[in-house]
Short mmCIF file of C-alpha atoms and ligand atoms in Angstrom, two decimals:
data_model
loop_
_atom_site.label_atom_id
_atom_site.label_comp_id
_atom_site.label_asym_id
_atom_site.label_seq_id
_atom_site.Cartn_x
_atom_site.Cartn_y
_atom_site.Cartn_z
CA UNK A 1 122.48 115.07 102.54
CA UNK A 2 125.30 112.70 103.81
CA UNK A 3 125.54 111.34 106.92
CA UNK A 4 128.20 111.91 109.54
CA UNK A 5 128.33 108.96 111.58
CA UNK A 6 129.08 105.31 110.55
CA UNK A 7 125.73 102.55 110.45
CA UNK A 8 125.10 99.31 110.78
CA UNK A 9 122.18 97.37 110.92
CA UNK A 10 119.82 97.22 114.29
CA UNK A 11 119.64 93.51 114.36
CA UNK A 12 120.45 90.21 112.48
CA UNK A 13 117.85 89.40 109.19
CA UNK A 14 118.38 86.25 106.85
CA UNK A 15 117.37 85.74 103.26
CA UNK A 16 117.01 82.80 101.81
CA UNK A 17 116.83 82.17 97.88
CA UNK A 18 118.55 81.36 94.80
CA UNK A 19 121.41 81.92 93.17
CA UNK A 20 121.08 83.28 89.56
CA UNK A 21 124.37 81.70 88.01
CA UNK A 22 124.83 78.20 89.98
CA UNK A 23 121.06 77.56 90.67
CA UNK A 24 121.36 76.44 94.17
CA UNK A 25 119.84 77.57 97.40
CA UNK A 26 121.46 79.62 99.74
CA UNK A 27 120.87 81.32 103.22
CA UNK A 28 122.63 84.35 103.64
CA UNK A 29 122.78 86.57 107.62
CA UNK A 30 123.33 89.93 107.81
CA UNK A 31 124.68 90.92 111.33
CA UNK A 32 125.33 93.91 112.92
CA UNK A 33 129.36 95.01 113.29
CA UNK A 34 131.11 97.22 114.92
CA UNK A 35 132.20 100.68 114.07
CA UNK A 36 135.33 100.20 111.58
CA UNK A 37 134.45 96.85 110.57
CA UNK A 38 133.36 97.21 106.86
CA UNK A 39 131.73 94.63 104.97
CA UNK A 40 132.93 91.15 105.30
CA UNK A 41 131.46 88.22 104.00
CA UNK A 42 132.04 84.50 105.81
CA UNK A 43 131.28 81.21 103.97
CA UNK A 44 129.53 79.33 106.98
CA UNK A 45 129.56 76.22 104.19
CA UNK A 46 133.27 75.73 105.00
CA UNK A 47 135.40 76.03 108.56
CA UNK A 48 138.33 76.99 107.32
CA UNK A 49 139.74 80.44 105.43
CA UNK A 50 136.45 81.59 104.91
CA UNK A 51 136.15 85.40 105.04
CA UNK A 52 136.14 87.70 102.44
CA UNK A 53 136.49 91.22 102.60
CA UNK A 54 134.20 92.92 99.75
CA UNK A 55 137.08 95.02 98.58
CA UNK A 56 137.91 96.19 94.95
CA UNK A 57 141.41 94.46 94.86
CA UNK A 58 139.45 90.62 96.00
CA UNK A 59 137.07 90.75 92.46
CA UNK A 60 138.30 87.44 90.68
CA UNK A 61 136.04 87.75 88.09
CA UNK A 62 132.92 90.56 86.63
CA UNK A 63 131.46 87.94 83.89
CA UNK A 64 127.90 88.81 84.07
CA UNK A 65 128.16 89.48 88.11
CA UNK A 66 130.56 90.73 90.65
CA UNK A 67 132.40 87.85 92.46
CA UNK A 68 135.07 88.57 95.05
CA UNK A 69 137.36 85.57 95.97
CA UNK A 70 140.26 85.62 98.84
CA UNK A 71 143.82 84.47 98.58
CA UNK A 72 142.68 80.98 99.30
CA UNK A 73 140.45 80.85 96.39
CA UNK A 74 137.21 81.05 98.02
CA UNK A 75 134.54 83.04 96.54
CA UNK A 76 131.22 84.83 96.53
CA UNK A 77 129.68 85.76 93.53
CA UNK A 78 126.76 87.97 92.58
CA UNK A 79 127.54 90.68 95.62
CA UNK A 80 126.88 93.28 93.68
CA UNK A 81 122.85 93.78 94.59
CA UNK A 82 123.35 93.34 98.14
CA UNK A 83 126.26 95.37 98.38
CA UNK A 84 124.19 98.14 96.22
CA UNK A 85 121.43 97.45 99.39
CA UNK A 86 123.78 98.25 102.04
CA UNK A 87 124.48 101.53 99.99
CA UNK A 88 121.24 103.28 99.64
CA UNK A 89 120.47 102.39 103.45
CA UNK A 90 123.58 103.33 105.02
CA UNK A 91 125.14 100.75 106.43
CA UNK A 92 129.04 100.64 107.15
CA UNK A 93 129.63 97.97 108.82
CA UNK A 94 128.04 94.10 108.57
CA UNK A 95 129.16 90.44 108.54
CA UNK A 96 127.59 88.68 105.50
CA UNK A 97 127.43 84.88 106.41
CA UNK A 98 126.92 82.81 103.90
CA UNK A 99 126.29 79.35 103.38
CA UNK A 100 126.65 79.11 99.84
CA UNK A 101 129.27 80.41 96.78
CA UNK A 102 126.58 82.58 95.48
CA UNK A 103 124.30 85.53 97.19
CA UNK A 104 120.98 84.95 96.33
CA UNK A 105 119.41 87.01 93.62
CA UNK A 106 115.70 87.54 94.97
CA UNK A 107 113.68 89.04 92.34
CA UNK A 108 116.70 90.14 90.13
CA UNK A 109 116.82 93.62 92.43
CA UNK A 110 117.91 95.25 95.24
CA UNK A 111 114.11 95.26 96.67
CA UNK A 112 113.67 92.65 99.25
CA UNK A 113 117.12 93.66 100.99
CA UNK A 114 116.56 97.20 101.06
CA UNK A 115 112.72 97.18 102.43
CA UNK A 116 114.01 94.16 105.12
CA UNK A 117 116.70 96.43 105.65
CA UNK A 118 114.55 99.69 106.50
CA UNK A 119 111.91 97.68 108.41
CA UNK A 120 114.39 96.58 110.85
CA UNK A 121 116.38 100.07 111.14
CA UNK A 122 119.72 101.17 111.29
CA UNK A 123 121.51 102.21 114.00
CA UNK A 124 123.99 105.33 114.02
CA UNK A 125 127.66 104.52 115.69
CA UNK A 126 130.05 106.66 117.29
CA UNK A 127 133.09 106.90 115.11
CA UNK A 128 132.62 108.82 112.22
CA UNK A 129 132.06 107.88 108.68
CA UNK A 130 135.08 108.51 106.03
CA UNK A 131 134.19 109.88 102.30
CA UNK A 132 136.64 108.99 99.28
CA UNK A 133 136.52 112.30 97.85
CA UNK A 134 137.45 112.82 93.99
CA UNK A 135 140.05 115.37 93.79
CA UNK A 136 140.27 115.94 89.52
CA UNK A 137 138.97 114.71 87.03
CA UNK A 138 139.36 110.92 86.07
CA UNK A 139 138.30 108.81 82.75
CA UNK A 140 138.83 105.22 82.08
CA UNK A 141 138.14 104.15 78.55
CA UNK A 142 137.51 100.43 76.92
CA UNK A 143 136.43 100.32 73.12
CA UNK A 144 132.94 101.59 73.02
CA UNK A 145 132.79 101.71 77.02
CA UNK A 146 133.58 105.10 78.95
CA UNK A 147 133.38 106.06 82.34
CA UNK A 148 134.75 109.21 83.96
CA UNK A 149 134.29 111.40 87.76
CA UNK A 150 134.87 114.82 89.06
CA UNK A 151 135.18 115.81 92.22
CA UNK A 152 131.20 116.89 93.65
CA UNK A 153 131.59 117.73 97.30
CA UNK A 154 127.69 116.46 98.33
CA UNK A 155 127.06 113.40 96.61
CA UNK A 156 128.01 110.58 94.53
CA UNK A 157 125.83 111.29 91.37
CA UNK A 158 125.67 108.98 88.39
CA UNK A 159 124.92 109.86 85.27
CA UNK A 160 124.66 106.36 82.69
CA UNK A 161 124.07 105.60 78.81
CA UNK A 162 123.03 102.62 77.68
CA UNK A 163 122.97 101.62 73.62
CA UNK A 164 121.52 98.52 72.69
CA UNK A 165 120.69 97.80 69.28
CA UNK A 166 117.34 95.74 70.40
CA UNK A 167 114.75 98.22 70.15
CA UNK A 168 112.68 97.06 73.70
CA UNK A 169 116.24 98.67 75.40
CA UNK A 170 117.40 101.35 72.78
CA UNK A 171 119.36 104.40 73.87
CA UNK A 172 118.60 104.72 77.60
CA UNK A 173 119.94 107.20 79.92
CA UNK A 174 119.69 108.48 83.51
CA UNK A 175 120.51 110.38 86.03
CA UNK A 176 120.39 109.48 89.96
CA UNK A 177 121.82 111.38 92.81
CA UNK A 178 122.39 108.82 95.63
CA UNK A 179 122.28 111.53 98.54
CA UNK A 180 118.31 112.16 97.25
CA UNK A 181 115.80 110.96 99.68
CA UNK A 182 113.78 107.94 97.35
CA UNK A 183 116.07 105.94 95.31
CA UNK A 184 112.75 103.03 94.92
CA UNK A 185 113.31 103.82 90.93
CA UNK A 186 116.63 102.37 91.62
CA UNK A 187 116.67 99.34 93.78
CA UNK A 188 113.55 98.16 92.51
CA UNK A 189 114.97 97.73 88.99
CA UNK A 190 115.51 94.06 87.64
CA UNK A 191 118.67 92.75 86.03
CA UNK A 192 117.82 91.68 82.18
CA UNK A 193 118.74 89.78 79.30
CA UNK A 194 117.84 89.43 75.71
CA UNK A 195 116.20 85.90 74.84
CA UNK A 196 118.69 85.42 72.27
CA UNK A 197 121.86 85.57 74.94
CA UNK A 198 120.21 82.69 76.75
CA UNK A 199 121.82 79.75 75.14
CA UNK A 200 124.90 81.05 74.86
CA UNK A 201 125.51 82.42 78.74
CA UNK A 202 124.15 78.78 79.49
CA UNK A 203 126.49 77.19 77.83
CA UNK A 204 129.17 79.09 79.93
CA UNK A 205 128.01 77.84 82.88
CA UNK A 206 126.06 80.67 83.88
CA UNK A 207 122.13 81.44 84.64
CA UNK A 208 121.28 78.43 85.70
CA UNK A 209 119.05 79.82 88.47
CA UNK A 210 117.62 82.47 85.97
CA UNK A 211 114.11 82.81 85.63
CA UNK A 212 111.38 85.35 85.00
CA UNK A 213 110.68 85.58 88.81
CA UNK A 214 114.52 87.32 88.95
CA UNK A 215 115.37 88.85 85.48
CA UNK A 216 113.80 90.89 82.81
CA UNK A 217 113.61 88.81 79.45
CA UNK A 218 113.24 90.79 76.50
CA UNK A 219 112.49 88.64 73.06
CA UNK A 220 112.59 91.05 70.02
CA UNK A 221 110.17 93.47 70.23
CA UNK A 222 108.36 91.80 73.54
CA UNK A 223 109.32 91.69 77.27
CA UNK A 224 108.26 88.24 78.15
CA UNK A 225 107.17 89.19 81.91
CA UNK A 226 103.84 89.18 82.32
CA UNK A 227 103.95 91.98 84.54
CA UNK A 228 106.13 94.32 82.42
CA UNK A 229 108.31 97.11 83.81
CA UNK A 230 108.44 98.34 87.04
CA UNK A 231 109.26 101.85 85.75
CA UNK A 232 110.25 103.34 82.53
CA UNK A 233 113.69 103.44 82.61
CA UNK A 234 114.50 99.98 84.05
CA UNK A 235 117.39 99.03 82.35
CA UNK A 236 119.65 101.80 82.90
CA UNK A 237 118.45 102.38 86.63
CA UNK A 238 119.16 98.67 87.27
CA UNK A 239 123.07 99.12 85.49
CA UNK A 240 123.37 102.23 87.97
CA UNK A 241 122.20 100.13 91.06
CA UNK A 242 125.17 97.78 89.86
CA UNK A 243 127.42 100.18 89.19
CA UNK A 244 126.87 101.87 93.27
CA UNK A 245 127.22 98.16 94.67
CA UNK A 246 130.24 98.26 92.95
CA UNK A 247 131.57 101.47 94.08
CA UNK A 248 131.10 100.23 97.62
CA UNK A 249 133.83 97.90 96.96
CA UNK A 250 136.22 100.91 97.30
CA UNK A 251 135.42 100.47 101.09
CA UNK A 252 133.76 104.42 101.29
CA UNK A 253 131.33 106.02 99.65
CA UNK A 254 132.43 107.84 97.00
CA UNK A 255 131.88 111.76 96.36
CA UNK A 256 131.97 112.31 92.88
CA UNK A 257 130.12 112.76 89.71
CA UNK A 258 130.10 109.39 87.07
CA UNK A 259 129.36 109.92 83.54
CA UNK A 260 129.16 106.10 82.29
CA UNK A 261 128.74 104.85 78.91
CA UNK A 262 128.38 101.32 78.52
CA UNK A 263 129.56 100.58 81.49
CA UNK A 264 129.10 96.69 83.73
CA UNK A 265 130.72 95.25 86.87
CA UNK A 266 134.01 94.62 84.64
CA UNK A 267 134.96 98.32 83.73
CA UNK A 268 133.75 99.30 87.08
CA UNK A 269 136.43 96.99 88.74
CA UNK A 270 139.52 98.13 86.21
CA UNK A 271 138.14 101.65 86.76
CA UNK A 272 138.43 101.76 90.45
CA UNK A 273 141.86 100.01 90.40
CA UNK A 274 143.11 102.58 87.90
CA UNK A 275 141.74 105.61 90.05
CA UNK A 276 142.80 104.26 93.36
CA UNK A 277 146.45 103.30 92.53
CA UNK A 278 147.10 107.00 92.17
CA UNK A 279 147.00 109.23 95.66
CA UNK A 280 146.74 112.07 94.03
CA UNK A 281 143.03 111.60 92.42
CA UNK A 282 141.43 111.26 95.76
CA UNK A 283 141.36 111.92 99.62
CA UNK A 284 139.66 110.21 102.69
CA UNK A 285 137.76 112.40 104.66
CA UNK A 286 135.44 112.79 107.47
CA UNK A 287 132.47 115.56 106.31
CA UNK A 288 131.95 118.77 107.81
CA UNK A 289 129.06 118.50 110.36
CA UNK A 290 127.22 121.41 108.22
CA UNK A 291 126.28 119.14 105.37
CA UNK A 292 124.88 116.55 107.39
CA UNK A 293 121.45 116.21 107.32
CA UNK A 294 120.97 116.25 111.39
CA UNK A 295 122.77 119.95 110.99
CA UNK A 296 120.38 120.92 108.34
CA UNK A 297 117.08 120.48 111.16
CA UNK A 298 119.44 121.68 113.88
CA UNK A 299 119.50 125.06 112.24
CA UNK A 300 116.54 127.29 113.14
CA UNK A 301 115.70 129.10 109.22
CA UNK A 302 115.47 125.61 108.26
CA UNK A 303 113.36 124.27 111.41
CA UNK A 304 110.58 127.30 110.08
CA UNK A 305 110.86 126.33 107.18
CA UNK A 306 110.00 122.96 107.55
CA UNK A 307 107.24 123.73 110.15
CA UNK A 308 105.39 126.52 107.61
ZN1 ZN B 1 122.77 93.57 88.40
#
């Protein structure tokens, strides 16, 4: 069911955490915006050009996480689980302020945002929501990496592969519709990393906040959190949660049907500049009030239905 109206969130909520890349501690707001506004982040750590719009065309880089950077250089980095947050709840429109270069990464999921985010409610605005609706077929291809749509009129539904030669990950494959009512398999699940990548994505610079309190660790044949998985397919339910938190940075939700091999934030990013340069592979809409989900209880079959 899709929603016809535009969302944003009832009132301001703050997290506070750190970031998975730089380490550091960081505060980040989410306030309520009006109808139109999209999803803007603002770096409160600096007074001057400091908003970024999460948009496709402002990802600088998709090493390892999503960052999004405006014409003055300044960035935000690991977006991508927040963004994925503001999916599965609904929410259109929000000013992300920030006082940091890095969104904190919580518990390596989209968890803590989304449950904040439902205890404190949505509310429903008055202009209506627009739809990037696939229009043909589309694939995007890079070495062993594939990702394709089709047009599906109800839903954005993604259908992933994962193939990892470590036997703890194997061959792992899903497949979510986002329009479906519980999506907890999804934003629950952790971002992960073999043991053996450690020293090397350290050495880049990266995962210096990383920890077993925010990422699964997989050594050989072992997952190193005591805990273990949250569900059985994990790994491939955490790449689709990235892969939808990057779709939002299209600017609509996407109708369409994903087949992904392989896939990460980088060919997401190419894949939604190649699709979007061309007009002809997809049309903004508003959605016909019959496939709303307030329409479906509206209708009186349905109403019995419900009630018997
Ligand atoms: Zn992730």
């Amino acid at each position: 069911m899709l929603d016809l109206f535009q969302k944003t969130i009832s009132k301001q909520t703050e997290f506070k955490g750190i970031g998975l890349h730089n380490g550091l501690e960081s505060v980040i707001k989410i306030i309520p915006a009006d109808e139109n506004f999209g999803i803007v982040f603002k770096r409160t750590d600096l007074e001057l050009n400091n908003i970024v719009k999460a948009n496709f065309e402002n990802v600088s880089s998709a090493k390892l996480c999503t960052t999004i950077q405006n014409s003055f250089n300044i960035s935000i980095s690991t977006v991508e689980h927040l963004l994925a947050a503001l999916y599965i709840t609904g929410i259109d429109n929000a000013l992300i302020e920030i006082n940091a270069s890095e969104v904190p990464i919580m518990d390596g999921s989209s968890k803590e945002f989304v449950e904040t985010i439902l205890k404190i409610g949505v509310k429903k605005q008055n202009s209506k929501r627009k739809y990037l609706k696939i229009l043909k077929k589309f694939e995007f291809k890079e070495n062993e990496k594939f990702i394709s749509i089709e047009p599906n009129e109800n839903s954005l539904n993604v259908d992933f592969q994962l193939v990892y030669s470590n036997n703890v990950i194997g061959k792992q494959k899903n497949k979510i519709n986002f329009s479906d009512k519980d999506l907890s398999n999804v934003y629950t699940s952790r971002t992960f990393c073999l043991y053996e990548d450690i020293e090397q994505i350290r050495k880049i610079g990266l995962a210096k906040g990383g920890s077993l309190d925010n990422a699964i660790v997989i050594k050989d044949n072992e997952i190193l959190n005591s805990t273990g998985l949250r569900n059985n397919k994990e790994f491939v339910n955490h790449k689709i949660l990235d892969l939808a938190g990057d779709f939002l940075l299209s600017g609509s939700r996407i109708l369409g049907s994903v087949t992904c091999i392989q896939g990460g934030h980088s060919l997401s990013n190419l894949f939604l500049r190649t699709l979007l340069k061309d007009k002809s592979n997809y049309s903004i809409i508003e959605i016909e009030e019959s496939k709303t989900i307030e329409s479906y209880f509206k209708t009186p079959t349905n109403k019995l239905a419900v009630n018997a």
